Structures are given as structure tokens and as C-alpha cells.
mmCIF file of C-alpha atoms in Angstrom:
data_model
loop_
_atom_site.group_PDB
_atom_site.id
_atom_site.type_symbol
_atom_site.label_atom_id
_atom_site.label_comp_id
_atom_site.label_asym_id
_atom_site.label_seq_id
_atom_site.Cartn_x
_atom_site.Cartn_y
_atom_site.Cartn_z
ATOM 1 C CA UNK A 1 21.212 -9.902 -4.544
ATOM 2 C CA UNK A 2 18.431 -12.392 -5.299
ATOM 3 C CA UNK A 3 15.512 -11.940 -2.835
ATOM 4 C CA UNK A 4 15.250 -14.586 -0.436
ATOM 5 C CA UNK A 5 12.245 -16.772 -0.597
ATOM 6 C CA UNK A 6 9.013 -16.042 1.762
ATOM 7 C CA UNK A 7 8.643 -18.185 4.431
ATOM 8 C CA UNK A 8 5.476 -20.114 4.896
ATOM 9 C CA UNK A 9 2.557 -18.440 6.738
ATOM 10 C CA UNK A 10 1.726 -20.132 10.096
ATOM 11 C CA UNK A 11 -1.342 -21.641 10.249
ATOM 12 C CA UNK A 12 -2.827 -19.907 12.681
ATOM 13 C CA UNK A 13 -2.515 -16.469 9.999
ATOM 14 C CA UNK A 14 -6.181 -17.728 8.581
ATOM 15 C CA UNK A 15 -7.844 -19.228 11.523
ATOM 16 C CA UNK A 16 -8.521 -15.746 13.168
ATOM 17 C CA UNK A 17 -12.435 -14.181 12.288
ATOM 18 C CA UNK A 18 -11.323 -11.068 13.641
ATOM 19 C CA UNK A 19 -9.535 -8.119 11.994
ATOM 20 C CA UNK A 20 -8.132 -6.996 15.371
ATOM 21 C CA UNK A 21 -6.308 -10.303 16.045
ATOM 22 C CA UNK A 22 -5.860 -11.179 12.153
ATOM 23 C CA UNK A 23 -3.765 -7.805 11.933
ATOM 24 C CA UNK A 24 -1.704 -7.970 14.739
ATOM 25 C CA UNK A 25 -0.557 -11.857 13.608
ATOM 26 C CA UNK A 26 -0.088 -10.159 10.349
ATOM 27 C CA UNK A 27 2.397 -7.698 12.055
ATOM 28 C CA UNK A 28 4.304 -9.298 13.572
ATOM 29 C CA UNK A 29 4.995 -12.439 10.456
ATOM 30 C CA UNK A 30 5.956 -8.846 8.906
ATOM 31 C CA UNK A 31 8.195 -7.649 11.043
ATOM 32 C CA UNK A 32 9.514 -11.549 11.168
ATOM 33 C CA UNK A 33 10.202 -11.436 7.201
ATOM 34 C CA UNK A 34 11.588 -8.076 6.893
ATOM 35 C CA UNK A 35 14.064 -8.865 9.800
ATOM 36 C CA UNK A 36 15.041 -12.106 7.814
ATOM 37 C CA UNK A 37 15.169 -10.148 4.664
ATOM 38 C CA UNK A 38 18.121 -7.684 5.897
ATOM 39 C CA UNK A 39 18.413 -4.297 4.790
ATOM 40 C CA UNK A 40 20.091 -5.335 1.481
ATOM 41 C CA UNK A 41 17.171 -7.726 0.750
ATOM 42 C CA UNK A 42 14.634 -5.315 1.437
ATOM 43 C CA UNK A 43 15.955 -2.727 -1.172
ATOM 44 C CA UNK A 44 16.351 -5.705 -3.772
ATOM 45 C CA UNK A 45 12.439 -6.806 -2.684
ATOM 46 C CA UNK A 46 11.067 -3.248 -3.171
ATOM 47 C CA UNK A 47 13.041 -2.618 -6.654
ATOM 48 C CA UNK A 48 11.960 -5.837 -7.481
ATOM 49 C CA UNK A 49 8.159 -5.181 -6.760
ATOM 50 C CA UNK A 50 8.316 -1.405 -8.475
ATOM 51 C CA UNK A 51 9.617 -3.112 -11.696
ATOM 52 C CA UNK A 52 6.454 -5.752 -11.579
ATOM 53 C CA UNK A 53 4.298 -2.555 -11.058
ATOM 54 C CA UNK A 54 5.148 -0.682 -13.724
ATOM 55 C CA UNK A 55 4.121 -2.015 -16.770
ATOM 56 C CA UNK A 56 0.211 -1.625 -15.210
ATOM 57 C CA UNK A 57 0.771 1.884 -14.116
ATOM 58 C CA UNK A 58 -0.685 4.128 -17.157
ATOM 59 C CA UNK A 59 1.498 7.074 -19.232
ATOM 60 C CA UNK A 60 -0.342 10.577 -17.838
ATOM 61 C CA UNK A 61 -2.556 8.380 -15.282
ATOM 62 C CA UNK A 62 -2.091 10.599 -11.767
ATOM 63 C CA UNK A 63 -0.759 8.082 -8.751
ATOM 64 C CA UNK A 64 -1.293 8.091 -5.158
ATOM 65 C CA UNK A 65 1.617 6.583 -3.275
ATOM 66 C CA UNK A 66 2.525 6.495 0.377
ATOM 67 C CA UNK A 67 5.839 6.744 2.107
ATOM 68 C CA UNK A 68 6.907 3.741 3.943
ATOM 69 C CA UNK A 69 6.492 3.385 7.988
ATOM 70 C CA UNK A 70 7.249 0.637 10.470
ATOM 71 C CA UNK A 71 7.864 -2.858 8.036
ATOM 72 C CA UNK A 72 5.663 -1.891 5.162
ATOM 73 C CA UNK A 73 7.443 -2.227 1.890
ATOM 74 C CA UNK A 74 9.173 0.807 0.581
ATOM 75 C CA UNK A 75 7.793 2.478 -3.304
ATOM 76 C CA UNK A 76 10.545 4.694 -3.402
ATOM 77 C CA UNK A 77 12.074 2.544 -6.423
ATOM 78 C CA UNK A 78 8.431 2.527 -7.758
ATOM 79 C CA UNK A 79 8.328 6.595 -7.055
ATOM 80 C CA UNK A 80 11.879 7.288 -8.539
ATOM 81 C CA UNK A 81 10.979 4.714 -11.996
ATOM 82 C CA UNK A 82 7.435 7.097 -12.141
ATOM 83 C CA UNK A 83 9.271 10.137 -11.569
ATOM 84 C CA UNK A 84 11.514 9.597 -14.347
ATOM 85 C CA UNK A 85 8.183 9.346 -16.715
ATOM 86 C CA UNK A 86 7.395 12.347 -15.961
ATOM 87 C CA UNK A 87 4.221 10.668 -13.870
ATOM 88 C CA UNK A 88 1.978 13.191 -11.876
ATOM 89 C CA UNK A 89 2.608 12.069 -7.917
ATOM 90 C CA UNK A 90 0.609 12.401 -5.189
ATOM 91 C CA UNK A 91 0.628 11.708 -1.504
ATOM 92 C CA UNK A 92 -1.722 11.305 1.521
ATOM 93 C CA UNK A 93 -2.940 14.181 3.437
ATOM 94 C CA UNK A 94 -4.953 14.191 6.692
ATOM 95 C CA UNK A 95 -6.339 17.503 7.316
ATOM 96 C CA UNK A 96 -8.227 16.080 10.347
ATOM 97 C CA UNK A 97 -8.039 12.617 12.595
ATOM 98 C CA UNK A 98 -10.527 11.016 9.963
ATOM 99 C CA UNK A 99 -10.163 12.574 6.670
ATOM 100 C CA UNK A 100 -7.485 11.778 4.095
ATOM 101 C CA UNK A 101 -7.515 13.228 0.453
ATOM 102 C CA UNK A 102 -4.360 13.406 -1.839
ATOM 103 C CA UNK A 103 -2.490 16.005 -2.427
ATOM 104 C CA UNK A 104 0.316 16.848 -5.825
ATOM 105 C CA UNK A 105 3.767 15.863 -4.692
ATOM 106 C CA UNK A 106 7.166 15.851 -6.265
ATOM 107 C CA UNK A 107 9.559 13.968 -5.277
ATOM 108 C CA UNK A 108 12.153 15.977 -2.796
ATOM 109 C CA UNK A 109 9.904 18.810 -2.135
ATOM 110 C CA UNK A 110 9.950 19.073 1.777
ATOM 111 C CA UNK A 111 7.206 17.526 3.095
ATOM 112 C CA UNK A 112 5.342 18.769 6.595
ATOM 113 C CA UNK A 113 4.140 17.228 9.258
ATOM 114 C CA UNK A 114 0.471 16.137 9.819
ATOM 115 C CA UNK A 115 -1.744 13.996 12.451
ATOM 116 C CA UNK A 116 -0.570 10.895 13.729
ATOM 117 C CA UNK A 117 2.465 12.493 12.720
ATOM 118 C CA UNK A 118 1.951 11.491 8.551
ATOM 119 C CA UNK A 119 4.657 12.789 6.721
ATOM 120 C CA UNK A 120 2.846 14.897 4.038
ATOM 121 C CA UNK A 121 2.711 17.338 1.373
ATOM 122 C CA UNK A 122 2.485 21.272 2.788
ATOM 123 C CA UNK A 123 -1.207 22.798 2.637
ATOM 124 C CA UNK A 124 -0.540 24.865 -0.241
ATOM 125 C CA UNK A 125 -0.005 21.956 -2.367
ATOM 126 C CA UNK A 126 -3.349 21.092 -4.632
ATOM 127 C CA UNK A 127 -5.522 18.553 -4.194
ATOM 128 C CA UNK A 128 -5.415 16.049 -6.955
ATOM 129 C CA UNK A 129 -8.039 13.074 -7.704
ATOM 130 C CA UNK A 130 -5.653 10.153 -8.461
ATOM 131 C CA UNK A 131 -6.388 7.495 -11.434
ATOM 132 C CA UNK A 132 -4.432 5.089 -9.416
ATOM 133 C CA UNK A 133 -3.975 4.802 -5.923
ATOM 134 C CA UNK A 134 -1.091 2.251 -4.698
ATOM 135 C CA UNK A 135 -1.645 1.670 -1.056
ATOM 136 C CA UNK A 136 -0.252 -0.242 1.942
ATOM 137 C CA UNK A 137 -1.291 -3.456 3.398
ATOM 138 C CA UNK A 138 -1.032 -5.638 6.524
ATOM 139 C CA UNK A 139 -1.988 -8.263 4.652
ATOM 140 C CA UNK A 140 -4.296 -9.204 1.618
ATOM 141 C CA UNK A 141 -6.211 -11.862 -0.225
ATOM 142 C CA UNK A 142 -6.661 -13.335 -3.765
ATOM 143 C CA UNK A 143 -9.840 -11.727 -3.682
ATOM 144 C CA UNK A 144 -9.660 -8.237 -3.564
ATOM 145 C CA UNK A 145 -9.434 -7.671 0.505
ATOM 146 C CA UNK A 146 -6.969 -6.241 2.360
ATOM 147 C CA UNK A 147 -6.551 -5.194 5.825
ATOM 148 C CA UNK A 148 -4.974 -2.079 6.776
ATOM 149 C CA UNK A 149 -3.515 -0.196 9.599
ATOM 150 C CA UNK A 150 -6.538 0.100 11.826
ATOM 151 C CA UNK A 151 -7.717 3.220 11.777
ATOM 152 C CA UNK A 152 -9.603 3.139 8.420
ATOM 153 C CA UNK A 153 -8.434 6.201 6.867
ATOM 154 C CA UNK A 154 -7.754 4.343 3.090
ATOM 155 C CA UNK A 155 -10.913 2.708 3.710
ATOM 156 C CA UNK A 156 -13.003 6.343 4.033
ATOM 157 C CA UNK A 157 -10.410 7.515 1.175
ATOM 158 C CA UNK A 158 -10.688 4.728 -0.902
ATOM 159 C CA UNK A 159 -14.536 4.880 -0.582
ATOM 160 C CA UNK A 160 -14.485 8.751 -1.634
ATOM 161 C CA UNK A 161 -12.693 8.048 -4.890
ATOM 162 C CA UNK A 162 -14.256 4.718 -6.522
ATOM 163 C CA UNK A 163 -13.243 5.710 -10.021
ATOM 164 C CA UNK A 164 -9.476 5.126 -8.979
ATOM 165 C CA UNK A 165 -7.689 2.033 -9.603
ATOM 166 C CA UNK A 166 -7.070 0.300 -6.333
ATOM 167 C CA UNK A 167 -3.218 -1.378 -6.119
ATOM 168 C CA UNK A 168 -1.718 -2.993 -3.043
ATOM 169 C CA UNK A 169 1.938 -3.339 -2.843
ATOM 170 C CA UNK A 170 2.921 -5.574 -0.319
ATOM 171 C CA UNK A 171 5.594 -8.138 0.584
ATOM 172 C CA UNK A 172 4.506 -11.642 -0.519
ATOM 173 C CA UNK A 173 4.092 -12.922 2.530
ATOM 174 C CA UNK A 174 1.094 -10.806 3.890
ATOM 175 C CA UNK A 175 -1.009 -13.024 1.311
ATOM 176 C CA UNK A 176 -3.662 -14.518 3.393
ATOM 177 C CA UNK A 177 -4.894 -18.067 2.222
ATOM 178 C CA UNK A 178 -9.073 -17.987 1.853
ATOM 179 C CA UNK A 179 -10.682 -14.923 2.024
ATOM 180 C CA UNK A 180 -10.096 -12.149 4.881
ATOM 181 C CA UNK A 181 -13.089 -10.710 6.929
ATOM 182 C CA UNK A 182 -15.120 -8.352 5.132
ATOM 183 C CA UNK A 183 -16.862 -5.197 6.050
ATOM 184 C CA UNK A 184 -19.515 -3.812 4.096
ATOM 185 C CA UNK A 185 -17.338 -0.644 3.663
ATOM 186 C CA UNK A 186 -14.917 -2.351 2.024
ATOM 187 C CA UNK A 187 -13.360 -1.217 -0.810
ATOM 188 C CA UNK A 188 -11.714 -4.329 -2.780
ATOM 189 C CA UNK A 189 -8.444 -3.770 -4.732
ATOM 190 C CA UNK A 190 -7.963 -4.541 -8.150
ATOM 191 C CA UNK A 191 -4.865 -5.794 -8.264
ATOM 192 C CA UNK A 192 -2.052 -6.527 -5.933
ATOM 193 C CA UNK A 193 2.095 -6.309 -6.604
ATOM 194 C CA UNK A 194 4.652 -7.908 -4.521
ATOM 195 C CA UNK A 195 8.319 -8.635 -4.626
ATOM 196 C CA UNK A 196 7.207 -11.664 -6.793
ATOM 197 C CA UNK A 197 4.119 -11.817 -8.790
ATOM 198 C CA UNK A 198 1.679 -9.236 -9.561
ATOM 199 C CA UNK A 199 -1.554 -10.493 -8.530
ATOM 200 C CA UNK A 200 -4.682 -9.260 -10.620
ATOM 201 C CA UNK A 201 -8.214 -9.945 -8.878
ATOM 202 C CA UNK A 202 -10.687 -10.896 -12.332
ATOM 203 C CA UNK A 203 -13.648 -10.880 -10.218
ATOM 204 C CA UNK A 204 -13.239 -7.273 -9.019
ATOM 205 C CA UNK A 205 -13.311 -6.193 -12.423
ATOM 206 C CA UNK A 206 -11.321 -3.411 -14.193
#
């Protein structure tokens, strides 16, 4: 099924200066688009973004992924294609409120329960140091910023591993025009893949 087009942004989407209100308009054009999409739609969006994603993901690189929650798009086509390499996996782990490493996972090992109630590997699975990391958004930039949940755990993470690659994968329509607000925390990505166009960010750098 071809994946319906995105829908314009509303105005208002890049008049807000503040992250709190900026992610909460952000959430709710999300939950707007994937409602539109259908479940059909969404599965043909999410294959469609894994197979744009792909050809920039290394042989032998290790990858952080996520699992999906609420509207964010799902990697599980982008997990299955990597698994079939033969890719080293890893997920999220919170071992606290605050901290979040990465931890080896492959695909349909059981998976516990952390805080906030994260769906992630058990404790006895390593700790890894991803190449790549391929991480949520609420919405993004064609500059290298993103916002995020709130709660600025990929923000701490992403600062404690700058040698990774940084990759958003996101639905098209949480691009932001202009730039988003910027923290000096802020860990740009270097590239970000939708359900339509991989977007590489030349002034982050490789």
C-alpha cells in the first residue's frame, strides 16, 4: 500500500520558543498523522523508512535501537532487515531515573521491565558501546536538532557516547521548518531517516 502523503505542518508548529510547548504541538500533529495513516499505513511507513536506513547502517558497526511507544515510528522492519545481517543489536537500559547506557540484545530474547516502565534487556545482558545509535524523535530539524521525550535521558546518553553516529528515525512530518531551540547540551544528529527521504545534516559533519 503506497504511504499516504504527510500533511502540512500548521503554522503555529515553528512559532513556539519553547521546548515544552514546541513538543506537546509536536505530539499531538503525531498522533494526528499516525491516526490518518491507519494501521496498514503505518507498517508500509516504517518498512519503508528501514529500507532508506539501511544502506547507511555499516556491515559489523554495533546499533542502538529503541522499541516503539505511544505514536513514535516502529524499527522493527529496520531491526528484523539488521538481524538478518547478522548486525550486533542493542537496546536502552535505565539502571536508575537518569541514567541510560545500552545493553546487547537479540531480537526475541525476553526483555524485563525497567523505570518508567522501559521495556529492556535483563541485567545480565552486557553493556555494549554502539557505533550507531538510531533514536526517537518528537520532532527534528534540517540542522541536526531534535527534541525528545522530555526527560533527557538520550540527551545524557547521547552526550556519554560522542563517537557514535547519531540517526533519527522519524515520520516525515515531525520535520520542523527553521531551526528548533537549542540547549547547550545538545547533542546534534547526523543524519535523519523517515518514511520518505533520508535526510543527512553536512554541517554536523561525519
Amino acid at each position: 500500500m503506497a504511504v499516504p502523503p504527510p500533511f502540512p505542518a500548521p503554522a503555529e508548529i515553528a512559532a513556539h520558543a519553547d521546548k515544552p510547548a514546541l513538543r506537546e504541538a509536536l505530539r499531538t500533529m503525531r498522533a494526528d498523522h499516525v491516526a490518518r495513516l491507519g494501521e496498514e499505513g503505518r507498517r508500509a511507513a516504517a518498512a519503508a523508512a528501514a529500507r532508506l536506513i539501511l544502506p547507511h547502517i555499516p556491515h559489523g558497526a554495533i546499533v542502538a535501537l529503541y522499541l516503539a511507544i505511544q505514536q513514535e515510528i516502529d524499527p522493527d522492519p529496520l531491526v528484523a532487515l539488521l538481524d538478518a545481517r547478522g548486525q550486533q543489536l542493542a537496546l536502552p537500559a535505565l539502571h536508575d531515573a537518569t541514567t541510560m547506557d545500552f545493553r546487547r540484545w537479540i531480537p526475541g530474547e525476553p526483555l524485563d521491565r525497567g523505570p518508567f516502565r522501559l521495556r529492556q534487556p535483563p541485567a545480565h545482558a552486557p553493556f555494549v558501546t554502539p557505533d550507531l545509535i538510531v533514536t526517537p524523535l518528537v520532532g527534528f530539524d534540517r540542522h541536526g536538532g531534535r527534541i525528545g521525550q522530555g526527560k533527557s535521558h538520550y540527551d545524557r546518553a547521547l552526550v556519554r557516547y560522542p563517537g557514535a553516529h547519531r540517526i533519527g528515525f522519524a515520520w516525515s512530518v515531525q520535520k520542523v521548518p527553521g531551526r528548533l531551540p537549542h540547549d547547550p547540551w545538545d547533542m546534534p544528529l547526523h543524519a535523519v531517516a523517515t518514511e520518505r527521504e533520508w535526510i543527512p545534516m553536512p554541517e554536523i559533519g561525519a
